[in-house]
Coordinates of C-alpha atoms in Angstrom, one line a residue:
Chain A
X1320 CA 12.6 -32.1 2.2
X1321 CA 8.8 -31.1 2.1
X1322 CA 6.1 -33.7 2.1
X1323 CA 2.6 -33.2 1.1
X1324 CA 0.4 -34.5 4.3
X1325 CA -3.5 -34.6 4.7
X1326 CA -4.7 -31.7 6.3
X1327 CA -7.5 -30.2 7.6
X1328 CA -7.5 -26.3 8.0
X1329 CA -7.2 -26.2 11.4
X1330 CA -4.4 -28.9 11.3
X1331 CA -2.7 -27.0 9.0
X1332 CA -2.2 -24.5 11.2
X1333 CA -1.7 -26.9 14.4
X1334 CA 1.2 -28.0 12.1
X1335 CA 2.6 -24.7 11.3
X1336 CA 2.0 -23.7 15.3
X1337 CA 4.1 -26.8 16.3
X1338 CA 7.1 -26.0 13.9
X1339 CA 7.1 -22.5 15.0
X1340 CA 7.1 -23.8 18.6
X1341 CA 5.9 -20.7 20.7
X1342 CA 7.1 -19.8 23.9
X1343 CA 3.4 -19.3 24.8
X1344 CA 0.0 -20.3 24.1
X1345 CA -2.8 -19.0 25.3
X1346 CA -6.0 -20.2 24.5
X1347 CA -9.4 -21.3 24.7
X1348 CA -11.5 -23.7 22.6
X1349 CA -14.7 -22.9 20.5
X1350 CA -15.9 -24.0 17.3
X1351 CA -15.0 -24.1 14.6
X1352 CA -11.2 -22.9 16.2
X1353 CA -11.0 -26.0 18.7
X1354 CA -9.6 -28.4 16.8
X1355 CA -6.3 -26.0 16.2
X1356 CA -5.6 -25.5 20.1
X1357 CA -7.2 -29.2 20.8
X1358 CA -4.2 -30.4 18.3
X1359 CA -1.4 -28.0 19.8
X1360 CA -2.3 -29.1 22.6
X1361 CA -1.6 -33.1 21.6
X1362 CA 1.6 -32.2 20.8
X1363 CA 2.5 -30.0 24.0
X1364 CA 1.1 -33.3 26.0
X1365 CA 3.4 -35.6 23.5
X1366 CA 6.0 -33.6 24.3
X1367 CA 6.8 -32.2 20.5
X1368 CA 7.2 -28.6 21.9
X1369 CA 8.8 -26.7 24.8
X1370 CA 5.6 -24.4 24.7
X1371 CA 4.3 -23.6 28.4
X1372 CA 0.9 -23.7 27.0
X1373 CA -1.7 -22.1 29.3
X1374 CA -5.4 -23.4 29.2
X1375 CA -7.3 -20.3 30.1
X1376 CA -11.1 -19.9 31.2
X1377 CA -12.1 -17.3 28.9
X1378 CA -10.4 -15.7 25.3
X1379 CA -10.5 -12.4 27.4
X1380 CA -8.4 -14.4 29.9
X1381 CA -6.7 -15.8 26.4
X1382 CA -6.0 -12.2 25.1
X1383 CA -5.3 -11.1 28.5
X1384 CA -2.1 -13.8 29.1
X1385 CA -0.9 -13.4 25.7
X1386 CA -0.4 -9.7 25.9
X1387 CA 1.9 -10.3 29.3
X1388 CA 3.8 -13.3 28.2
X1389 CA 4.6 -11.1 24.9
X1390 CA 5.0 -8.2 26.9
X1391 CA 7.8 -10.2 28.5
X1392 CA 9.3 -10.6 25.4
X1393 CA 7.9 -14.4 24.6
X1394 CA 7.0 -15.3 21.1
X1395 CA 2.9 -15.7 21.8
X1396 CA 0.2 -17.0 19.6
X1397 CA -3.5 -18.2 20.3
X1398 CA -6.6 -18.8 18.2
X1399 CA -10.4 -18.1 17.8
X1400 CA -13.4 -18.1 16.4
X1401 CA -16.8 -15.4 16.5
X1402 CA -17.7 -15.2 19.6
X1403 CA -14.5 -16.0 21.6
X1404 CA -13.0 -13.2 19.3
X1405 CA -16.0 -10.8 20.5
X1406 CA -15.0 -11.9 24.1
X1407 CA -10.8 -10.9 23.7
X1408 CA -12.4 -7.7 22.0
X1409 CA -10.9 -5.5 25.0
X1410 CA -7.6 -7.1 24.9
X1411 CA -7.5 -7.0 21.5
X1412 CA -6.8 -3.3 20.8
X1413 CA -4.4 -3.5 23.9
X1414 CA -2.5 -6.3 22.3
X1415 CA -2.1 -3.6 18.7
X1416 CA -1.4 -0.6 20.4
X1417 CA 0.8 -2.1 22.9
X1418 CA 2.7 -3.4 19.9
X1419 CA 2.9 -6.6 20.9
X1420 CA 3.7 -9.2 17.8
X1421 CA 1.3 -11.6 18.8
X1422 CA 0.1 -14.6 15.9
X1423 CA -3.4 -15.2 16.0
X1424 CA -5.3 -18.3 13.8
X1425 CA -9.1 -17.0 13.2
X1426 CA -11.6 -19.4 12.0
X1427 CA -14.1 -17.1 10.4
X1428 CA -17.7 -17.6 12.1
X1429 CA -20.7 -16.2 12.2
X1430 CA -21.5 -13.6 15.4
X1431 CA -24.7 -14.8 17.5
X1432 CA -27.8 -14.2 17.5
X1433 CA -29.3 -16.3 16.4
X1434 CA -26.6 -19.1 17.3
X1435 CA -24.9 -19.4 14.7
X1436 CA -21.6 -21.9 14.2
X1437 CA -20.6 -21.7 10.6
X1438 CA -18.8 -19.4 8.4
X1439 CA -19.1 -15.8 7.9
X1440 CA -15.9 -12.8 8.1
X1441 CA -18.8 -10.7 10.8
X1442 CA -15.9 -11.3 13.1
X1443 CA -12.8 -10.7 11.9
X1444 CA -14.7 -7.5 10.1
X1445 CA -15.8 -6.5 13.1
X1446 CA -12.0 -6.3 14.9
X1447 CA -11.3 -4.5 11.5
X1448 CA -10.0 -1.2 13.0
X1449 CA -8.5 -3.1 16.2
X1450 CA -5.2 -2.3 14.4
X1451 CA -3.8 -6.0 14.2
X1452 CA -2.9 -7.0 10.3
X1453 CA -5.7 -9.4 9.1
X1454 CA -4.4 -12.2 6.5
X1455 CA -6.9 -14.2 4.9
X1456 CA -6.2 -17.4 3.3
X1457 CA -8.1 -19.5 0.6
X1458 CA -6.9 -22.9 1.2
X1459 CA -5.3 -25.1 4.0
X1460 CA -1.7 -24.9 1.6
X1461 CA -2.6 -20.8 2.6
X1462 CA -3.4 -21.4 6.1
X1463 CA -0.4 -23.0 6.6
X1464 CA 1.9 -20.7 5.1
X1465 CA 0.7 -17.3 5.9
X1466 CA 0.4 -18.8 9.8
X1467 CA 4.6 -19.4 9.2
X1468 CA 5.2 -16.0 7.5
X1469 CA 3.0 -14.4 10.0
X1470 CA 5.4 -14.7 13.1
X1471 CA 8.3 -12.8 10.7
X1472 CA 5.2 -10.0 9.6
X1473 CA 4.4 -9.3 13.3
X1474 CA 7.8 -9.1 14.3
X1475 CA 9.3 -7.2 11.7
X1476 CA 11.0 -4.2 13.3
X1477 CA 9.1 -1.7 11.3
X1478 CA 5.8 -3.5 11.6
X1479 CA 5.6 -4.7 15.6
X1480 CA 1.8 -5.4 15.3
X1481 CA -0.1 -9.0 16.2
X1482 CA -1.4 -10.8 13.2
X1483 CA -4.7 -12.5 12.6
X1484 CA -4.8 -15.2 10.0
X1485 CA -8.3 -15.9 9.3
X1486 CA -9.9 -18.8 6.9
X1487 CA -13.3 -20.1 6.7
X1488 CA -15.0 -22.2 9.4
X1489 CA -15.6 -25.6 8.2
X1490 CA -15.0 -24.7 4.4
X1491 CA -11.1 -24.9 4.9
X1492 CA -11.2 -25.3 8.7
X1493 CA -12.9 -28.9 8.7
X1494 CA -11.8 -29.8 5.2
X1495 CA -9.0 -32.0 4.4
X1496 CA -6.8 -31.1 1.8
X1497 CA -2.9 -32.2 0.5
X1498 CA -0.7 -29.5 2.5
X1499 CA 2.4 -29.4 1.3
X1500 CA 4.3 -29.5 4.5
X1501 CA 8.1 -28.1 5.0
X1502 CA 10.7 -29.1 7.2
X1503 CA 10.9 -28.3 10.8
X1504 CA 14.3 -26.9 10.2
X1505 CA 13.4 -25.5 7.1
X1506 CA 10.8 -23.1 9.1
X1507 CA 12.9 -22.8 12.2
X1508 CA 15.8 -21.3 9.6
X1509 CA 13.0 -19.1 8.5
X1510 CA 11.2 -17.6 11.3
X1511 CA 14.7 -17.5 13.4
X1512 CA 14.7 -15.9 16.8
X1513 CA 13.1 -12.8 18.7
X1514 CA 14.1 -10.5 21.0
X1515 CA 12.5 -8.1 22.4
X1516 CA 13.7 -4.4 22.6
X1517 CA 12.1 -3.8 26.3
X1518 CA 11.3 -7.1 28.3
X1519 CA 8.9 -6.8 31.2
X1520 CA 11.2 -8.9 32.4
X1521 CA 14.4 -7.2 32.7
X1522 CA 15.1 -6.3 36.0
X1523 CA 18.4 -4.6 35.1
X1524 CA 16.6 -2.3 32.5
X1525 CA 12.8 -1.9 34.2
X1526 CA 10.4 -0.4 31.7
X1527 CA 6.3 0.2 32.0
X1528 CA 3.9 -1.3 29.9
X1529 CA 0.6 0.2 29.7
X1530 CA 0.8 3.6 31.3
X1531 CA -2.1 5.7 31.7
X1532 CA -1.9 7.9 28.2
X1533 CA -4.3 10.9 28.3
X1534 CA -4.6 14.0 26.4
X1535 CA -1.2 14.3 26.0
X1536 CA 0.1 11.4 24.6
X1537 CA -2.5 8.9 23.8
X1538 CA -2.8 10.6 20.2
X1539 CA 1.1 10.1 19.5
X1540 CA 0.5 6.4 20.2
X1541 CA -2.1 6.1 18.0
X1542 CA -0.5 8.3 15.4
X1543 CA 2.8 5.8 15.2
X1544 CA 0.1 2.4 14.4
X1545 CA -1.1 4.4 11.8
X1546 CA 2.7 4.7 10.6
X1547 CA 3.1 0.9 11.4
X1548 CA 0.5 -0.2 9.1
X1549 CA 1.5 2.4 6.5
X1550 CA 5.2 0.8 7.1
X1551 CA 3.9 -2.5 6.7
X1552 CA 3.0 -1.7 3.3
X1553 CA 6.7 -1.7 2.5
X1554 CA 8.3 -4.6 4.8
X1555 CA 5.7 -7.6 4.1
X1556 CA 7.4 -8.2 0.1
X1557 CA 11.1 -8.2 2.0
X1558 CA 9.2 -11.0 3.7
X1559 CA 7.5 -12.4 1.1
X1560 CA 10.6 -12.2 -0.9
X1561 CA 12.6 -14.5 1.8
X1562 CA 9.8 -16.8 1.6
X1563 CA 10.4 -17.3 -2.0
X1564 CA 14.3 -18.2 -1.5
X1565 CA 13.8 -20.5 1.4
X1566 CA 10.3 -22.2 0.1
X1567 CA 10.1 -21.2 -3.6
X1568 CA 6.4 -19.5 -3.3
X1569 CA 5.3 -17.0 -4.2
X1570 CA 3.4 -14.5 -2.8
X1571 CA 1.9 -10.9 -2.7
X1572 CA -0.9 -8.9 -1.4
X1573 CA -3.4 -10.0 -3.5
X1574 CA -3.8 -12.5 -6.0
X1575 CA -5.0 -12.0 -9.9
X1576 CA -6.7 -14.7 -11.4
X1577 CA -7.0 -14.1 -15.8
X1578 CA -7.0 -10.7 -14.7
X1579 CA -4.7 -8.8 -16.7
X1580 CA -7.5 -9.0 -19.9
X1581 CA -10.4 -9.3 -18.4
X1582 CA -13.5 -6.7 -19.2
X1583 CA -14.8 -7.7 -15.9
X1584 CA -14.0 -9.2 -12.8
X1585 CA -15.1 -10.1 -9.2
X1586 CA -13.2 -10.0 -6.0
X1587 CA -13.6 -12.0 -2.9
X1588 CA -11.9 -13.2 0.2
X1589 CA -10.9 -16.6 1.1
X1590 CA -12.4 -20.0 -0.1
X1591 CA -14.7 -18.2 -2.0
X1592 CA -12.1 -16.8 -4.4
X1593 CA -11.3 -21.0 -5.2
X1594 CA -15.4 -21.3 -6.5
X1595 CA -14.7 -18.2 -8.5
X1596 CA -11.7 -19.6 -10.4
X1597 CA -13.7 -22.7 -11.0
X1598 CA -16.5 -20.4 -12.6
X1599 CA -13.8 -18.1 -14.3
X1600 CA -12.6 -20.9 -16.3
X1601 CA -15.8 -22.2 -17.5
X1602 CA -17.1 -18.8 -18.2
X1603 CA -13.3 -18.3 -20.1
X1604 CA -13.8 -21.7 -22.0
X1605 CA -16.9 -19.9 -23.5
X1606 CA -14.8 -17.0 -24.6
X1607 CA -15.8 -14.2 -22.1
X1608 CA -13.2 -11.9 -20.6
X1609 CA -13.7 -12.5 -17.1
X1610 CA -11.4 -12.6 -13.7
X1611 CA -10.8 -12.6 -10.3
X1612 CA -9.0 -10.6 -7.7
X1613 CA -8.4 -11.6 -4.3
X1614 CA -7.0 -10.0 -1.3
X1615 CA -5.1 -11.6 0.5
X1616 CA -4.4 -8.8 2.6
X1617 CA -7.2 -6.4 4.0
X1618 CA -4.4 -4.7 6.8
X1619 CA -2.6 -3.0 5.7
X1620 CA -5.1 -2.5 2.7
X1621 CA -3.1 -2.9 -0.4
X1622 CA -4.9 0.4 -2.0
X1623 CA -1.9 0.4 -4.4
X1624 CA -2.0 -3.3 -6.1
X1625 CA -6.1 -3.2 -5.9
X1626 CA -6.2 0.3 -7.7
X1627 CA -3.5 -1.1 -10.4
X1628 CA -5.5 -4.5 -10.4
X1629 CA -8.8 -3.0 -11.1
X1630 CA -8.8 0.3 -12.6
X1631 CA -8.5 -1.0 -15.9
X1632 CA -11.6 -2.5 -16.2
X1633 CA -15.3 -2.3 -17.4
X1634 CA -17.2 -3.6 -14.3
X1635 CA -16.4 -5.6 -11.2
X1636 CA -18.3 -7.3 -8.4
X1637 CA -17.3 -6.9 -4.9
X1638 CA -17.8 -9.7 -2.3
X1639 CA -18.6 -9.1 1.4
X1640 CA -19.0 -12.2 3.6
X1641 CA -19.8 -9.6 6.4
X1642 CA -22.9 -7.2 6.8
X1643 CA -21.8 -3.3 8.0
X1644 CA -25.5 -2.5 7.6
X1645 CA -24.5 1.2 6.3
X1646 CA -26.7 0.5 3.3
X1647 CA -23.2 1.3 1.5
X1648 CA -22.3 -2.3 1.1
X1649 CA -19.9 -4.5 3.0
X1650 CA -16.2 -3.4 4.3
X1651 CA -14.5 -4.7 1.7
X1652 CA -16.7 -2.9 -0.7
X1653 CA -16.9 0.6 0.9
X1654 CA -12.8 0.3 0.9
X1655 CA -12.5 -0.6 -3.0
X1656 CA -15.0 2.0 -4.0
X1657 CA -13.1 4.3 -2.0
X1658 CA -9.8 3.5 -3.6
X1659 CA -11.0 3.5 -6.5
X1660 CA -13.1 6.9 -6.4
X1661 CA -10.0 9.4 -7.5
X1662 CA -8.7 7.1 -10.6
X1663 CA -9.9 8.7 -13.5
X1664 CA -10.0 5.8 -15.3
X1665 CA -12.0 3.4 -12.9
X1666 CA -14.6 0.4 -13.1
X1667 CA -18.1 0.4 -12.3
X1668 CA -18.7 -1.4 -8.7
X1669 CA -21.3 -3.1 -7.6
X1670 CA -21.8 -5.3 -4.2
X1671 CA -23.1 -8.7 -3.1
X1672 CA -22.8 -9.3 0.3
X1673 CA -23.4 -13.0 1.0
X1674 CA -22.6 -16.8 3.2
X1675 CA -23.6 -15.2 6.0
X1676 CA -24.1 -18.2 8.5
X1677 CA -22.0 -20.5 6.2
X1678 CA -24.9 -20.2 3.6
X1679 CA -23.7 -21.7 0.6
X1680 CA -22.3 -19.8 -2.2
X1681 CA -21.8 -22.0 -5.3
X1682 CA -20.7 -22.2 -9.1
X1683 CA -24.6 -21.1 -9.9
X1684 CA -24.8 -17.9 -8.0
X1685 CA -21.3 -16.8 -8.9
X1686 CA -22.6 -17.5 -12.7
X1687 CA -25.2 -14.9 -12.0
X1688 CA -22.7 -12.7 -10.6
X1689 CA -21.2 -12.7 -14.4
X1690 CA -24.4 -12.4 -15.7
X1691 CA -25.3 -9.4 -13.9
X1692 CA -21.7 -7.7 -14.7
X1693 CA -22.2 -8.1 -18.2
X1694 CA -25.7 -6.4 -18.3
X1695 CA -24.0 -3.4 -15.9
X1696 CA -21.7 -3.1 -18.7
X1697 CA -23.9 -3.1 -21.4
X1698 CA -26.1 -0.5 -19.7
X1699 CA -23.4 1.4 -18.2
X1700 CA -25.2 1.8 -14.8
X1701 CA -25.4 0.1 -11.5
X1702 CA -29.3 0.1 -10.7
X1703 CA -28.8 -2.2 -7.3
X1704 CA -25.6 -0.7 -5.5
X1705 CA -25.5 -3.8 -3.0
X1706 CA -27.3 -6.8 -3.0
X1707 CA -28.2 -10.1 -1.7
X1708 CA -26.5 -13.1 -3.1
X1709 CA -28.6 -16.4 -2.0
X1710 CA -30.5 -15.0 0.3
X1711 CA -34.2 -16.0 0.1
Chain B
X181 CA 8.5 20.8 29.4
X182 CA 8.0 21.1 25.7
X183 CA 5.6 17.9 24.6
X184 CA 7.1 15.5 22.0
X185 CA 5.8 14.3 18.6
X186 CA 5.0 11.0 17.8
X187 CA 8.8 10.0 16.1
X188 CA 10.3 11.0 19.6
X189 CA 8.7 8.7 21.8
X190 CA 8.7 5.0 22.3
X191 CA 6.1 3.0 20.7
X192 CA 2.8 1.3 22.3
X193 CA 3.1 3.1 25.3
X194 CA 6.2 1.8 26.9
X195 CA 8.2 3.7 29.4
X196 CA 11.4 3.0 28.8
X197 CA 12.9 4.6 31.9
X198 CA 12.7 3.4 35.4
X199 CA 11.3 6.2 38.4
X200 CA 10.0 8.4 35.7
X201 CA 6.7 9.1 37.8
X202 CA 8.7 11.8 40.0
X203 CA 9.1 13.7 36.9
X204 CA 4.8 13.4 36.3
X205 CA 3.8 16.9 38.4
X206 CA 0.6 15.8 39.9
X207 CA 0.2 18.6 42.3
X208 CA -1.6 20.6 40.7
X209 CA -5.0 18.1 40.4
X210 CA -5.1 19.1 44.4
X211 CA -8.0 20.9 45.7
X212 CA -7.1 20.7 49.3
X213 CA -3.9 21.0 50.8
X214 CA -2.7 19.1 53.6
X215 CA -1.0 21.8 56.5
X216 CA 0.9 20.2 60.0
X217 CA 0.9 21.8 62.8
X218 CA 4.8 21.4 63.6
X219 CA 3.9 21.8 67.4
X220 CA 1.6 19.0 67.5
X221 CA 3.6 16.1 65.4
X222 CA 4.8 13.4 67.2
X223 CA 6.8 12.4 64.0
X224 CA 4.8 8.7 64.3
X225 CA 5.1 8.6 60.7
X226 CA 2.0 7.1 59.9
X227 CA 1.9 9.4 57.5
X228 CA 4.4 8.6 55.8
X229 CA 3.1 4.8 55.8
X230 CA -0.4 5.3 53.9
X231 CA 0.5 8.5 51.5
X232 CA 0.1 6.5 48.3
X233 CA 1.8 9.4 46.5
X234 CA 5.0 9.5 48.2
X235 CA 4.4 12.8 49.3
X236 CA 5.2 12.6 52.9
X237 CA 9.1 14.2 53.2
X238 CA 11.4 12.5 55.9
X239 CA 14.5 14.0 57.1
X240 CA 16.1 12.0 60.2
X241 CA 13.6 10.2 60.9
X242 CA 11.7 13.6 61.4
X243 CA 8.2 14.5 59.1
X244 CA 9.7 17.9 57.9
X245 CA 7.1 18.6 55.4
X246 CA 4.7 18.0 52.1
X247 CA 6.2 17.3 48.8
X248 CA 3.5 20.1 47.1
X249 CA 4.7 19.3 43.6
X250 CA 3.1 15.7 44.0
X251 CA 0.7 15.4 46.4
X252 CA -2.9 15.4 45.0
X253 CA -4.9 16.3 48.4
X254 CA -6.1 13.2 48.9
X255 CA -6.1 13.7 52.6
X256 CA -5.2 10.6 53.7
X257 CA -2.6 11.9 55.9
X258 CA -4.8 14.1 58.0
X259 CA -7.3 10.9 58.5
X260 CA -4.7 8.5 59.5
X261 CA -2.7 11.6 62.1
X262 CA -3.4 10.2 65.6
X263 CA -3.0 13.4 67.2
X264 CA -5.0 15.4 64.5
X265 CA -2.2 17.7 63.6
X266 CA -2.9 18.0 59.5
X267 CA -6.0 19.8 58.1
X268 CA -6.8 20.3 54.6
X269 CA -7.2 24.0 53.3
X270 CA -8.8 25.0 50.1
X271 CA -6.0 25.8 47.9

């Protein structure tokens, strides 16, 4: 029996983090994460979890005891937020390309300077070519069940890669929402057990972790995360499809939204998709052809479904919460004009980066987003390859 | 030995056997090499103690000799030798 609870995003994944019961958490608070380690850690002190949960004094130090404790063969997770991800940043790339399946919550903030506490994806964009799969989620119901689905992506024996699962800071983080909350038993059955195939641990069968890996074979190693990630590609829908029969959700890669015949469309990450539906239906109640795509995904980048998703239509804008400052637009731009660029048959793209400090995005500036795609198509050109959506 | 490709090997790095190092040749990054004088040698084995490579062979309880194939000329012996009977030559 599922009940729907009141949640806010970073209790939603507290909640999913208890029923998953780690072995290990390691972790250190900062806003706008704290209140999903500050919660675990209620319910390691109320004794709701076996979890040995260690209360570090740094997210390098965070990083740093996950990757041994997963190492060991523990299931691990911890959370973060900008600047406490910028701190792990080292032990970040060890934690991918030692293949350790560690589960990592992200509440999307702003990088400093200027101090900055609210929402932006400059820091989960930033650890974009870390190697570790990057999930982000719209809505608390998302938070919750990507953070479950998560532990079964990262450990998938093809896959063997940690997991961020990022949402917005204080949009969804600090926002209470009905979460439609499973079983415990019902996510135990689902997320089952893990074993390791080489313990740190195991005395009888001694293996090294973290060898010194020069010219020799340091390009190997790298070679085979490539092949994880490509792999990925193909193991995520077996898990998405077991999600299905034990929950009844759906999910995929990305999400369409009045997409299959739209003229034009925009895509976007996260809560920001939600406004855009909201403006998609007003703008389709006045009979224009208009959509959205969202990613869930951006690793592995689901080149496939966006191609098939977009390539049929006239125009589309592309949404960066994130500034790469290449004058080329934001990542998840450059990466959709990219895998778009061979189709024959292909949209014209155009870019808005935007929120950046948890600026506000609303219904208005989306509308102008519309407004703007329907003039591209009408002149068939792009004059302003990226621009500036509420900045002043 | 012939280099593997990236399907051959274990992933992230792991080594999945244990005492594997012996087969990692690191004699050749030596620029000096250590040489006893046999007539000198008390056989003390302090040596043997502070080699951090292993490198120092022992046969009944005797020092009979550098393991060339692994020791990297750090020179450690010939400091530690109380009666000064290692020197390092330019290889």
């Amino acid at each position: 029996m599922s009940k729907v609870i009141a949640l806010m995003g970073d209790q939603a994944a507290a909640e999913a983090m208890r029923q998953i019961e780690p072995d290990v958490v390691a972790a250190y608070p900062i806003t706008p994460q704290t209140e999903i380690v500050m919660t675990f850690a209620q319910f390691v002190a109320d004794g709701l979890v076996q979890t040995e949960m260690i209360p570090v004094e740094s997210e390098h130090s965070a990083m740093s005891a996950c990757v041994g404790a997963a190492a060991a063969g523990a299931r691990t997770m911890t959370a973060t937020s900008a600047n406490g991800l910028a701190l792990m940043w080292e032990i970040v790339y060890i934690a991918a390309s030692t293949r350790l399946p560690i589960v990592m919550p992200v509440v999307n903030r702003a990088l400093s300077a200027p101090i900055n506490i609210h929402c932006d994806h400059s820091d989960s964009m930033g650890a974009r070519d870390s190697g570790w799969l990057q999930i982000y989620c719209e809505n608390n119901q998302e938070v919750y069940e990507n953070i479950i689905m998560a532990v079964r992506i990262a450990e998938h024996k093809d896959i063997l890669l940690p997991v961020m699962v990022c949402q917005d800071g204080f949009i969804t983080s600090h926002a209470v929402e009905g979460v439609k909350v499973y079983d415990d038993k019902q996510v135990k059955d689902f997320i089952g057990e893990y074993t390791i195939r080489h313990s740190l641990l195991d005395v009888d069968n001694p293996v090294t972790y973290g060898p010194l890996d020069l010219q020799d074979y340091y390009f190997e190693h790298k070679r085979q995360q490539s092949e994880a990630i490509k792999n990925s590609l193909k193991a995520i829908p077996e898990i998405f499809a077991e999600f299905k029969r034990h929950f009844g959700v759906e999910y995929d890669f990305i999400e369409t939204y009045k997409l299959s015949d739209a003229e034009v469309a925009m895509v976007a990450l996260s809560s920001t998709a939600g406004t855009i539906k909201a403006v998609v239906d007003e703008l389709r109640a006045q009979g224009k052809k208009v959509g959205l795509l969202k990613p869930r995904f951006f690793r592995p980048f689901p080149k496939e479904k966006i191609v098939q998703a977009l390539s049929g239509l006239k125009a589309v804008a592309i949404l960066d919460r994130s500034e790469s400052f290449s004058n080329q637009g934001g990542p998840l731009f450059t990466e959709i004009r990219s895998a778009l660029l061979d189709e024959s048959k292909k949209p014209l793209t155009v870019n808005y980066i935007y929120g950046l400090g948890g600026r506000d995005i609303n219904t208005e500036q989306i509308r102008s987003v519309f407004t703007d795609l329907e003039k591209i198509v009408k002149e068939k050109e792009v004059k302003d390859l990226v621009n500036y959506l509420g900045v002043r | 030995m012939k280099e593997k490709g990236w399907e051959e090997i274990p992933i992230g790095g792991v080594i999945d056997k244990a005492g594997s190092a012996a087969e990692y040749k690191t004699g050749d990054w030596r620029t000096f090499k250590p040489v006893r004088d046999e007539k000198k040698c008390t056989h003390c084995l302090l040596c043997w103690i502070y080699c951090p490579d292993s490198s120092i062979l022992v046969k009944d309880k005797k020092m009979v000799g550098f393991d060339y194939e692994h020791c990297k000329g750090d020179g450690i012996c010939a400091a530690v030798c109380p009666v000064k009977c290692i020197r390092m030559e330019k290889e």
